[in-house]
Coordinates of C-alpha atoms and ligand atoms in Angstrom, one line a residue:
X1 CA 2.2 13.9 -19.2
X2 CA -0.3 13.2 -16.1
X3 CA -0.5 10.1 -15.0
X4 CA -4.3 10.0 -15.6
X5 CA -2.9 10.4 -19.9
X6 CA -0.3 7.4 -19.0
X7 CA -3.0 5.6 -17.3
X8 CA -5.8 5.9 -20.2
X9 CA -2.7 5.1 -22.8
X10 CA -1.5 2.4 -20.9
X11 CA -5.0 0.7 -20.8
X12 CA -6.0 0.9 -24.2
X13 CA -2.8 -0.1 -25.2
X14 CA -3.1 -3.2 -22.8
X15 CA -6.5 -3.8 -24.3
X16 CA -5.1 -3.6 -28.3
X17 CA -2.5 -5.9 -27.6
X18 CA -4.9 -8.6 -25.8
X19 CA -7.6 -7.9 -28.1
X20 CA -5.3 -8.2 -31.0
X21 CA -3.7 -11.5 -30.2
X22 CA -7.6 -12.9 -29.1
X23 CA -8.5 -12.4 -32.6
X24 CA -5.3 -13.0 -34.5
X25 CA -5.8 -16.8 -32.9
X26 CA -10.0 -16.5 -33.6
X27 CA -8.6 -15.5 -36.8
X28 CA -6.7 -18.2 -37.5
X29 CA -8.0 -21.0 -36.3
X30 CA -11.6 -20.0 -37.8
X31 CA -10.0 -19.7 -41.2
X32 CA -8.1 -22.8 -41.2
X33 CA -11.3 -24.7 -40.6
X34 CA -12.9 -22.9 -43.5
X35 CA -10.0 -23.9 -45.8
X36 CA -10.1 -27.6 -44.7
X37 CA -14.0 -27.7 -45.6
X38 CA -12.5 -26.1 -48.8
X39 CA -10.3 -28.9 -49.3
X40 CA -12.6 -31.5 -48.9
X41 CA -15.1 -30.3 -50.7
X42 CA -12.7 -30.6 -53.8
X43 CA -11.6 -33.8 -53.1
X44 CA -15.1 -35.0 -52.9
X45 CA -16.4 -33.7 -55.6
X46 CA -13.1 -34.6 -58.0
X47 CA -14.1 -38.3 -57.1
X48 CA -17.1 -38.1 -57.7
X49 CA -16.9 -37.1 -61.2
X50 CA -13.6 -39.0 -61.5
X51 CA -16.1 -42.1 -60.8
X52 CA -18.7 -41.2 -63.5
X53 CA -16.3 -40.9 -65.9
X54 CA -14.8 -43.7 -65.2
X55 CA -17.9 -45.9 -66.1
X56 CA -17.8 -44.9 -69.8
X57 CA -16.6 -47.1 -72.3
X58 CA -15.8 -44.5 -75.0
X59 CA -13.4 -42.1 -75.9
X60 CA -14.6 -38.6 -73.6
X61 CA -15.8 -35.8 -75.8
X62 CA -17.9 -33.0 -74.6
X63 CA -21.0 -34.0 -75.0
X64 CA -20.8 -37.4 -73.5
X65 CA -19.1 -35.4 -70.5
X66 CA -21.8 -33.3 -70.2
X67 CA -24.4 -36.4 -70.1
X68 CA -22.1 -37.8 -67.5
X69 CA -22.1 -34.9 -65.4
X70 CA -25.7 -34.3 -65.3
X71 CA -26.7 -37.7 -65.0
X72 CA -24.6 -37.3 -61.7
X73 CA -26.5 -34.1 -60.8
X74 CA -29.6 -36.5 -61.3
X75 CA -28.5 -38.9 -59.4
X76 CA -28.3 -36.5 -56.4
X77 CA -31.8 -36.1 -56.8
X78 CA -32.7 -39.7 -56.9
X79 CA -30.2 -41.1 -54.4
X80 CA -30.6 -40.0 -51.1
X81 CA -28.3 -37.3 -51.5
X82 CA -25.3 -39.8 -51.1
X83 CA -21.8 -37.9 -50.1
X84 CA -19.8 -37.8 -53.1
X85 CA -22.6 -36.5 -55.6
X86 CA -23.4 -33.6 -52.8
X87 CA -20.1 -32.0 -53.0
X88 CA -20.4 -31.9 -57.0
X89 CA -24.2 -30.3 -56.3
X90 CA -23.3 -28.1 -53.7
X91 CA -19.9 -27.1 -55.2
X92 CA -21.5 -26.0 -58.5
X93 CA -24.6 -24.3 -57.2
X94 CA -22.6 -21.6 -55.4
X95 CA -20.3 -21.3 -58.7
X96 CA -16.9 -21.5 -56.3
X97 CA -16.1 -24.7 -57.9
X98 CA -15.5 -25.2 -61.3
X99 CA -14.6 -28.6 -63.2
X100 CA -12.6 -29.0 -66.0
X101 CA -11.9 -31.9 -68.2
X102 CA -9.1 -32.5 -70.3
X103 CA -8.0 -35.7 -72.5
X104 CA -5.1 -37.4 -72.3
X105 CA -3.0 -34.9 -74.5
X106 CA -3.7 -32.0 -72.4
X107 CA -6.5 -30.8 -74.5
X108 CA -9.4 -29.4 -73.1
X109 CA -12.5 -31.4 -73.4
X110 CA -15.3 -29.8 -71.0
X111 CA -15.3 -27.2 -68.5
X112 CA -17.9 -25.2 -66.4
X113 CA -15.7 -22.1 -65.4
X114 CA -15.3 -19.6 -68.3
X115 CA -12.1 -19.6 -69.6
X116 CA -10.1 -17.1 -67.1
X117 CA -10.8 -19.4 -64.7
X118 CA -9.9 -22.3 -65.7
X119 CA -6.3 -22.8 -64.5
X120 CA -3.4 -24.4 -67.1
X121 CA -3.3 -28.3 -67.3
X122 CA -0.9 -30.3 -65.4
X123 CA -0.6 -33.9 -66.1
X124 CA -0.4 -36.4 -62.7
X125 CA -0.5 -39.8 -62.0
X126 CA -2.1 -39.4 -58.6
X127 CA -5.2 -37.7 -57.3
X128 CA -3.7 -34.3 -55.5
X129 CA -5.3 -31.3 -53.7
X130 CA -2.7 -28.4 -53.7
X131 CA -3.7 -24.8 -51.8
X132 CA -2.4 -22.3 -55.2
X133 CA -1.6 -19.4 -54.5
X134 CA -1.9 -16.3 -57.7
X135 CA -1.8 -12.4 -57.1
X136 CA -2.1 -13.0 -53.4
X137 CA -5.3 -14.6 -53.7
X138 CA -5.7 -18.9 -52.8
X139 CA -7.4 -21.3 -54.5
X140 CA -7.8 -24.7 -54.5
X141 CA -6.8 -27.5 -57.3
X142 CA -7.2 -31.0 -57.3
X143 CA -6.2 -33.2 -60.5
X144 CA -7.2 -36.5 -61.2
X145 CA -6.4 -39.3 -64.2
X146 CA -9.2 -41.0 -65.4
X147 CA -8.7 -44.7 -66.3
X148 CA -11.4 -46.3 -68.4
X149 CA -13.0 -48.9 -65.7
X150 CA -13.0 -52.0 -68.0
X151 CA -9.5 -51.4 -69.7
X152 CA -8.2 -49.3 -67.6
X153 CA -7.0 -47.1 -70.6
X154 CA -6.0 -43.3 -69.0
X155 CA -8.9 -41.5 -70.9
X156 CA -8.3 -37.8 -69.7
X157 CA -7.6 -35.7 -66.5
X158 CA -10.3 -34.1 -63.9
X159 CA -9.3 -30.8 -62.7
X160 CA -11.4 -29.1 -59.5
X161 CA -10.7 -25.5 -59.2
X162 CA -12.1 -23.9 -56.0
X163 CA -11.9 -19.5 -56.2
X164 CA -12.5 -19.9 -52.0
X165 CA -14.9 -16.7 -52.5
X166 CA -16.9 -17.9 -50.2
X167 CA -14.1 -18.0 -48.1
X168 CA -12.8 -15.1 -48.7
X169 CA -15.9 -13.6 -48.3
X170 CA -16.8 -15.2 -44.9
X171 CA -12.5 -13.9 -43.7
X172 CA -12.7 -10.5 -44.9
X173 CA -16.2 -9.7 -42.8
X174 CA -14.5 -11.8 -39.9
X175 CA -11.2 -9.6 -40.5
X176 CA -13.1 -6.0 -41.2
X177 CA -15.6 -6.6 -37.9
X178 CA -12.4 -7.4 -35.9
X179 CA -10.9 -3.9 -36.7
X180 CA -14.4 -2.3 -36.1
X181 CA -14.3 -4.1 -32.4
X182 CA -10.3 -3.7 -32.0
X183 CA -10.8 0.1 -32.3
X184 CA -13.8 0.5 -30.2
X185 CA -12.5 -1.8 -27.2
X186 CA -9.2 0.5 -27.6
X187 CA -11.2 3.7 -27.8
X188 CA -13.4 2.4 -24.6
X189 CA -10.8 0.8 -22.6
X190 CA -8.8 4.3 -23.2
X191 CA -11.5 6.5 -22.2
X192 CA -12.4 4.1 -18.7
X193 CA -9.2 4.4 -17.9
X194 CA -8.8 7.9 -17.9
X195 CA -12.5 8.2 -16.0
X196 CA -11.2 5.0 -13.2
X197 CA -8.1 7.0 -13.2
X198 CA -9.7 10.5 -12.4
X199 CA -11.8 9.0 -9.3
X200 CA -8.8 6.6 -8.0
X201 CA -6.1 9.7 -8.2
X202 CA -8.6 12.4 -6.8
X203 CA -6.8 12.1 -3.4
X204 CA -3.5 12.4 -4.7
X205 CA -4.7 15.8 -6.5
X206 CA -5.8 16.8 -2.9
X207 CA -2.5 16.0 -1.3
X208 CA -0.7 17.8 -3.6
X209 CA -3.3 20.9 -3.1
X210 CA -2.8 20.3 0.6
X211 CA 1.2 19.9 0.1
X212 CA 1.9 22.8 -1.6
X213 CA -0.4 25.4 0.7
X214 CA 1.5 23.1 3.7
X215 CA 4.7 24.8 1.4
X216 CA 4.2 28.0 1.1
X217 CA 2.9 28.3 4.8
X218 CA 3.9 25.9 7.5
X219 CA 1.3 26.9 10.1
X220 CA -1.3 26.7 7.6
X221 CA -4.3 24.7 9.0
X222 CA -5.4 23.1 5.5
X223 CA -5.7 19.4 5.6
X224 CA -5.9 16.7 3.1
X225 CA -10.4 16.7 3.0
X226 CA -11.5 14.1 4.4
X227 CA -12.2 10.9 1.8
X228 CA -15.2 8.3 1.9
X229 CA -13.5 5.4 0.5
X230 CA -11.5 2.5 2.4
X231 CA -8.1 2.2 0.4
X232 CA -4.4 3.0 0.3
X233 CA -4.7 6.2 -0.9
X234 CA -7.8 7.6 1.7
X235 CA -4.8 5.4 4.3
X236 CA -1.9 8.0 2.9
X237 CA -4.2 11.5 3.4
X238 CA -5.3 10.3 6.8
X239 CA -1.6 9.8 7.6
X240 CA -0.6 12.8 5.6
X241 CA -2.7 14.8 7.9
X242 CA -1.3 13.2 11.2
X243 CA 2.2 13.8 10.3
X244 CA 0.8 17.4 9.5
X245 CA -0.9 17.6 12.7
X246 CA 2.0 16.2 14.8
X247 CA 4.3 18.6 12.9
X248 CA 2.7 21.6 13.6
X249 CA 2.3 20.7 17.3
X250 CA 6.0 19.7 17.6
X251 CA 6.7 23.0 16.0
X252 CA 4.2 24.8 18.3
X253 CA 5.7 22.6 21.2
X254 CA 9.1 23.8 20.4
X255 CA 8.6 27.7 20.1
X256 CA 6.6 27.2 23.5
X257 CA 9.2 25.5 25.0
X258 CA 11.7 28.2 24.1
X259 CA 9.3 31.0 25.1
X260 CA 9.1 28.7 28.9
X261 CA 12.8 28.6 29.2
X262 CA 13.5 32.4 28.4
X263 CA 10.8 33.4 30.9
X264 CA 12.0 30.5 33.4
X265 CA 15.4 31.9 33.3
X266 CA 14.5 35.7 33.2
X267 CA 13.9 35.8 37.1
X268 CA 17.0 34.0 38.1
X269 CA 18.9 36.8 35.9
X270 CA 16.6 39.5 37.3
X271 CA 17.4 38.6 40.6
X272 CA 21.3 37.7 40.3
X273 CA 21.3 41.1 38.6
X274 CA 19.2 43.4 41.1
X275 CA 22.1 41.8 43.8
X276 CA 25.0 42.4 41.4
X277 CA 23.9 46.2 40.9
X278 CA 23.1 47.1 44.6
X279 CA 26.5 45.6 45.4
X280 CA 28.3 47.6 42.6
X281 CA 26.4 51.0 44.3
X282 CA 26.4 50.3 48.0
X283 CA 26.9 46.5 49.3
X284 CA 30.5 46.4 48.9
X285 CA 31.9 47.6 52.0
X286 CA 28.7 46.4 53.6
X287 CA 29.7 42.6 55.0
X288 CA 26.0 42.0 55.5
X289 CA 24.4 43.0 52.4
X290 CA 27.5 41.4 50.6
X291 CA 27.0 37.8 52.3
X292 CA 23.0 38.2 51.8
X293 CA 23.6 39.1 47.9
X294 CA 26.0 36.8 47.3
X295 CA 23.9 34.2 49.3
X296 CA 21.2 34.6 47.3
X297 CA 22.7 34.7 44.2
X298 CA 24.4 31.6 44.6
X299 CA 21.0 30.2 45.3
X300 CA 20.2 31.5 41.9
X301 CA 22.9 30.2 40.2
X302 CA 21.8 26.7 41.9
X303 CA 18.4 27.2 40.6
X304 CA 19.8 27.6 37.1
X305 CA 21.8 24.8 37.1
X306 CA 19.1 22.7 37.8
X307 CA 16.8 24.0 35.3
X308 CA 19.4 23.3 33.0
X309 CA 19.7 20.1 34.2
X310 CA 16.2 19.0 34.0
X311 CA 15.5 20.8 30.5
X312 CA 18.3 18.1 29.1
X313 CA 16.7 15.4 31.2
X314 CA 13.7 16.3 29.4
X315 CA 15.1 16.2 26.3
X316 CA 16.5 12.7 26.5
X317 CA 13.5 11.7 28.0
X318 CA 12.3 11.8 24.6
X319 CA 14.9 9.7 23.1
X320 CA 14.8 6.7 25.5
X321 CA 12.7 4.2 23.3
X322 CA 15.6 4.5 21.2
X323 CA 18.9 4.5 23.0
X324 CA 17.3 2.1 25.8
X325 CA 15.0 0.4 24.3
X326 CA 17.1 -3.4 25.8
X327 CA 17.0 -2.3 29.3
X328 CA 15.9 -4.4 31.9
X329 CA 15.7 -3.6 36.2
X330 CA 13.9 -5.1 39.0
X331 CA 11.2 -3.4 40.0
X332 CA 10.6 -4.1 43.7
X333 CA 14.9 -3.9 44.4
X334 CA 14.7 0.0 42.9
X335 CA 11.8 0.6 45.2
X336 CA 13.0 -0.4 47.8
X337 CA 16.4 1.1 47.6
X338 CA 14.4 4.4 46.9
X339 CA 12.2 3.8 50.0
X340 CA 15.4 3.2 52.3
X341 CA 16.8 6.2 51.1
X342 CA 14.0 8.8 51.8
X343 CA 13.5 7.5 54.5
X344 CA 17.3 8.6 55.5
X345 CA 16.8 11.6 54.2
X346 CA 13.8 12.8 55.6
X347 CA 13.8 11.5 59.3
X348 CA 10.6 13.7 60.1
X349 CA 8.9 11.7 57.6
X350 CA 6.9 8.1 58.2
X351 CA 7.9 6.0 55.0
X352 CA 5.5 2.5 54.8
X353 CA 6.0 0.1 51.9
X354 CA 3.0 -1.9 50.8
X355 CA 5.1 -4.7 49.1
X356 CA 2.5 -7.3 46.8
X357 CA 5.6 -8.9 44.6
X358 CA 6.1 -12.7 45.7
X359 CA 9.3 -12.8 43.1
X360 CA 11.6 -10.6 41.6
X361 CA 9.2 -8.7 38.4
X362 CA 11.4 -7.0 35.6
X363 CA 10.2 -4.3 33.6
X364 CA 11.8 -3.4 30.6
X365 CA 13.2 -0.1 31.8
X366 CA 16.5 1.5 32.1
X367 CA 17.7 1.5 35.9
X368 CA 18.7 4.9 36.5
X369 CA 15.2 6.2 34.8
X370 CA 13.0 4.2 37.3
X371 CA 15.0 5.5 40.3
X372 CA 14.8 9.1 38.8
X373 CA 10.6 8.5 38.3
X374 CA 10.7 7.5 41.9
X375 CA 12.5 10.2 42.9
X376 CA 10.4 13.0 41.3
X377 CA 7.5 11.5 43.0
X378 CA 8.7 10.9 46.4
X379 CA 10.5 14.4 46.0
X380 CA 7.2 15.8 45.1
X381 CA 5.2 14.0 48.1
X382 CA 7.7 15.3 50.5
X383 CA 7.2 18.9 49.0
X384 CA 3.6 19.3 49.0
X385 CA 2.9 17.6 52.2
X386 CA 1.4 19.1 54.8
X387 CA 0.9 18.5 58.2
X388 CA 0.1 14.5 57.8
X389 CA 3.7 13.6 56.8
X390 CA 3.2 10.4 55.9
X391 CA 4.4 8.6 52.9
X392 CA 3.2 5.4 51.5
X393 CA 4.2 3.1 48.6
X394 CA 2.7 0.2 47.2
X395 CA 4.1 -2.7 44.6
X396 CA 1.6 -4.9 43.0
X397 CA 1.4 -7.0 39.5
X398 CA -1.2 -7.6 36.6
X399 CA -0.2 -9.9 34.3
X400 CA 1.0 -8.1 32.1
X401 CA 1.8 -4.9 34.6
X402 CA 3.9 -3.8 37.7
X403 CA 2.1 -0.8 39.4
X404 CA 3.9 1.3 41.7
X405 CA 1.9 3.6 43.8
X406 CA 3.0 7.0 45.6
X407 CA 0.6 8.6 47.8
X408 CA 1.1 11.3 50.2
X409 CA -1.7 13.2 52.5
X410 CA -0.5 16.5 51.7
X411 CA -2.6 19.7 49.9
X412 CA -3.8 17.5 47.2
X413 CA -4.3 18.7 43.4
X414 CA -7.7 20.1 42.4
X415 CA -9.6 18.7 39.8
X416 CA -8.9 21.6 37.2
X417 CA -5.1 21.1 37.9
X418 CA -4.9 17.7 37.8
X419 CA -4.2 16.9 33.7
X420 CA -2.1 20.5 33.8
X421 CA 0.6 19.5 36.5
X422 CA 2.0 17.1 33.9
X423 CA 2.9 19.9 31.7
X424 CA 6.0 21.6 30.9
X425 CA 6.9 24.6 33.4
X426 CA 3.0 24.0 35.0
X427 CA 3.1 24.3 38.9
X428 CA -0.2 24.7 40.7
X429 CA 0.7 27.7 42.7
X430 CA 3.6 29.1 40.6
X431 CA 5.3 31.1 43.8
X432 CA 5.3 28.5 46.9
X433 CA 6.8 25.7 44.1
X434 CA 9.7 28.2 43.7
X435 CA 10.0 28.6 47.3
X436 CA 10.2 24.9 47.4
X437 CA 13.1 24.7 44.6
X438 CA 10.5 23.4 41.9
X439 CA 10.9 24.4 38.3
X440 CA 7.6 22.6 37.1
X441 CA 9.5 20.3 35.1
X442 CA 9.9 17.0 37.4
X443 CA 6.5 15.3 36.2
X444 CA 6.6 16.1 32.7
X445 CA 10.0 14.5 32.4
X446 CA 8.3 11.5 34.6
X447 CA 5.7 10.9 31.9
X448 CA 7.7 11.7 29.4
X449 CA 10.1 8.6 30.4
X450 CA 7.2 6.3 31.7
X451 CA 5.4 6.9 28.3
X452 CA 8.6 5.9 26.3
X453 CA 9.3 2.6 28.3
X454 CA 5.1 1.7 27.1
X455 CA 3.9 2.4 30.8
X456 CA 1.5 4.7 32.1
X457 CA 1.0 7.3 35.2
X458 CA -2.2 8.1 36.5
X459 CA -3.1 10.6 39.4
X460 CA -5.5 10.2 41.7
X461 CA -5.8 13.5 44.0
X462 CA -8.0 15.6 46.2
X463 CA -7.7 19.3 46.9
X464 CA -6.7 19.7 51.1
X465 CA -6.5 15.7 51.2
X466 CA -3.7 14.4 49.3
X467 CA -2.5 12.5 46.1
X468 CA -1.9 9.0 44.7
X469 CA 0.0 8.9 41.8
X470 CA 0.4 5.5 39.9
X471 CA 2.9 4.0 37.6
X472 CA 2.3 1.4 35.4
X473 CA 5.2 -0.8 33.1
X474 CA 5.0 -3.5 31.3
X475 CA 6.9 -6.0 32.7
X476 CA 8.9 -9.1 31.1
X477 CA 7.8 -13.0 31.8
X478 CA 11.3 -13.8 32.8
X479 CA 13.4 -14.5 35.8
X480 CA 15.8 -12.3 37.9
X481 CA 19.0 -14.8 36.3
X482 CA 18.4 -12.5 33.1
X483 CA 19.3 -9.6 34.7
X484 CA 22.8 -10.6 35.3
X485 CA 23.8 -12.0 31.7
Ligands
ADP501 P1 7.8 21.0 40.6 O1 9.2 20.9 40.3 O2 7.2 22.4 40.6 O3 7.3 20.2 41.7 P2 6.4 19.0 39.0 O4 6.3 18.9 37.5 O5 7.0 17.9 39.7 O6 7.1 20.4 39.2 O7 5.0 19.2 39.6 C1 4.1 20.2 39.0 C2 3.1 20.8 39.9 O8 2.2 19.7 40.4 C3 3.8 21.2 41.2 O9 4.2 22.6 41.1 C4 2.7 21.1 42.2 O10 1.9 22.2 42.2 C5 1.9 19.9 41.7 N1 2.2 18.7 42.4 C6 3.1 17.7 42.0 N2 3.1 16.7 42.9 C7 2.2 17.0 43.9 C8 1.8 16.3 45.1 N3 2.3 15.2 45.5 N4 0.9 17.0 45.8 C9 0.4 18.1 45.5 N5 0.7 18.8 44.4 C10 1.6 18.3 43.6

């Protein structure tokens, strides 16, 4: 069944049940109002004629009831319509009441219902109103005794019969209009639900349409249409399409990466090979062309090593919001110890250190990763230097920021090059890198590690004048005394 079925089903059946209880209460309070009036009305006018008859002196007979009872119907007319005659009146004219007289042997005397009406005598001591109930119909009865008002001799019994048809009149329109309105609300409530239902759940038919092309072809471009409402469900296609779109890069990403790797490895291979075969034909007895193959085979091997290296470097870079996401270092001691050790290394070199931190700053970044950042830059600056060899790093703090700067006055990146060098396997001038032992991988794993700890690197460079490249991490409001707990 779709859900836009369960949802029209479910609202007309909320809307029955609601509706249904609304009027079974209307119902019944309304009709238990309209019995009450009954009642009284009975009682009213059983008094009233209990009170005429009363008055007489005589033994009842028909006749002299009959005077009685008109004389009280006149009497309505004269007086101003006092209480107790105007239930007799009213009671009467619409024919729901009828009055019956009987003597005090149970015989009856007057009556102005025909005979089916009238009900069977009961003899009682006491005025009672009693709700009767014959072939699931109600009426009303009230009794009476009539005592003589001089002698107080028991001259007869009253007995007020009301049929309620006015009653039942007024409850069966109430009850046949409810139905009329219980159907209609279920019929409309049904239908608006299915129509509601059809606009909300559009955009989950879409993502299904979108899901099941995504199925059948992962590289498929289709994406979840764009929706013009502000809810959950436009929230869930917009995401829908970013996990498609990050997908399908990743996937791209990863057959790319694989295609970079093979061809990254193909001329160490080629070139380890070309030495192996002219070895195998000539080289062997040859001291020279033995030491030079195996030389530069080695070199080879090196290079391979490294690459391997830095492709798994690369690959945890990835992972480190997750396996060191705790981590904590001093900035300004890594620097430093960085700075002291290039300058060991490369004694040609002039290392300055611009140093703004008045205290110890802590970033929230593993140890080793900041030194191997650092390293990658400095490594880089020393590379592509030229005849300026000068190096120069800075330390300053935002407040929310340590920046570290690396600049060098080497051969500078052009403009075109300059969002390139952070990719995978990019070098600017793919041959002279290789000279220099580069695999093109060192700043992609540095933004790849600086992106993961929340920072940011920027470069700042200058074809033929040199580059300034900038890290930025967050740092953490705390003191150095955390670092050693
Ligand atoms: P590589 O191992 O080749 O140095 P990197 O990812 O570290 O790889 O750098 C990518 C490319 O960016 C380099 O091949 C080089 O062309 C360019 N590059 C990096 N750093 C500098 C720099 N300081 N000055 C000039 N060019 C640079």
């Amino acid at each position: 069944m779709s859900l836009k079925v369960k949802w029209a089903l479910g609202t007309a059946l909320g809307a029955l049940l609601i509706f249904a209880l609304l009027t079974f209460v209307l119902f019944q309070s309304f009709t238990s109002d309209l019995l009450k009036r009954e009642q009284s009305s009975v009682n009213r006018s059983l008094v009233s004629v209990e009170k005429r008859l009363a008055s007489s002196d005589s033994k009842l007979t028909n006749k002299h009831v009959q005077q009685l009872i008109r004389a009280s119907d006149g009497l309505a007319d004269r007086t101003e319509k006092s209480n107790t005659t105007e239930g007799v009146i009213n009671g009467l004219s619409v024919s729901d009441l009828s009055i019956t007289v009987y003597d005090p042997s149970g015989q009856q005397i007057f009556t102005t219902a025909g005979s089916n009406k009238s009900r069977t005598f009961q003899k009682t001591s006491k005025k009672t109103v009693s709700l009767v109930k014959t072939n699931s119909r109600k009426s009303i009865v009230g009794r009476i005794p009539v005592y003589q008002n001089k002698t107080n001799k028991l001259t007869g019994y009253i007995q007020v019969t009301s049929s309620l048809r006015g009653y039942y009149q007024v409850a069966d329109r109430l009850l046949m209009i409810s139905m009329l309105v219980l159907v209609l609300v279920v019929i409309a409530s049904g239908l608006l639900g299915y129509v509601l239902s059809y606009f909300l759940l559009r955009p989950i038919d879409e993502i299904h349409d979108t899901v099941s092309r995504i199925r059948d072809d992962p590289t498929d471009n289709h994406r979840v249409p764009k929706m013009h409402r502000n809810d959950e469900l436009s929230d869930l296609g917009n995401m829908f399409n970013e996990m498609l779109d990050r997908m399908q890069r990743y996937i791209e990403q990863q057959s790319q990466f694989v295609e970079d790797v093979s061809h990254e490895l193909r001329t160490p291979v080629a070139i380890i090979q070309g030495h192996m075969e002219m070895l195998n034909r000539w080289g062997k007895d040859d001291p020279k062309i033995l030491s030079e193959s195996l030389d530069a085979s080695l070199k080879e091997t090196k290079r391979m090593q490294d690459l391997v290296q830095e492709m798994l470097d690369l690959s945890r870079a990835e992972q480190v919001e997750i396996n060191f996401r705790d981590e904590k270092t001093d900035v300004g001691e890594v620097v430093h110890q960085v700075y002291n050790n290039f300058k060991m290394i490369h004694p040609d070199f002039v290392f300055t250190i611009d140093d703004d931190l008045k205290e110890p700053t802590i970033a929230k970044i593993y140890r080793d990763h900041l030194e191997q950042i650092l390293i990658i830059l400095c490594d880089n600056a020393v590379k592509y230097s030229t005849t300026r060899k000068e190096i120069h790093l800075s330390l300053s703090r935002t407040l929310n920021n340590v920046e570290i700067g690396v600049q060098d006055f080497g051969e500078g990146i052009s403009q075109d090059n300059m969002d390139k060098v952070f990719n995978r396997f990019y070098r600017v001038d793919k041959a002279r890198s290789r000279k220099k032992g580069g695999n093109g991988l060192g700043l992609s794993i540095a933004k790849r590690l600086i992106e993961g700890y929340h920072g940011d690197i920027a470069l700042e460079s200058s074809a033929g004048y040199g580059s300034l490249f900038k890290v930025t991490l967050p740092v953490i409001k705390e003191d150095v005394q955390s670092l050693d707990d």
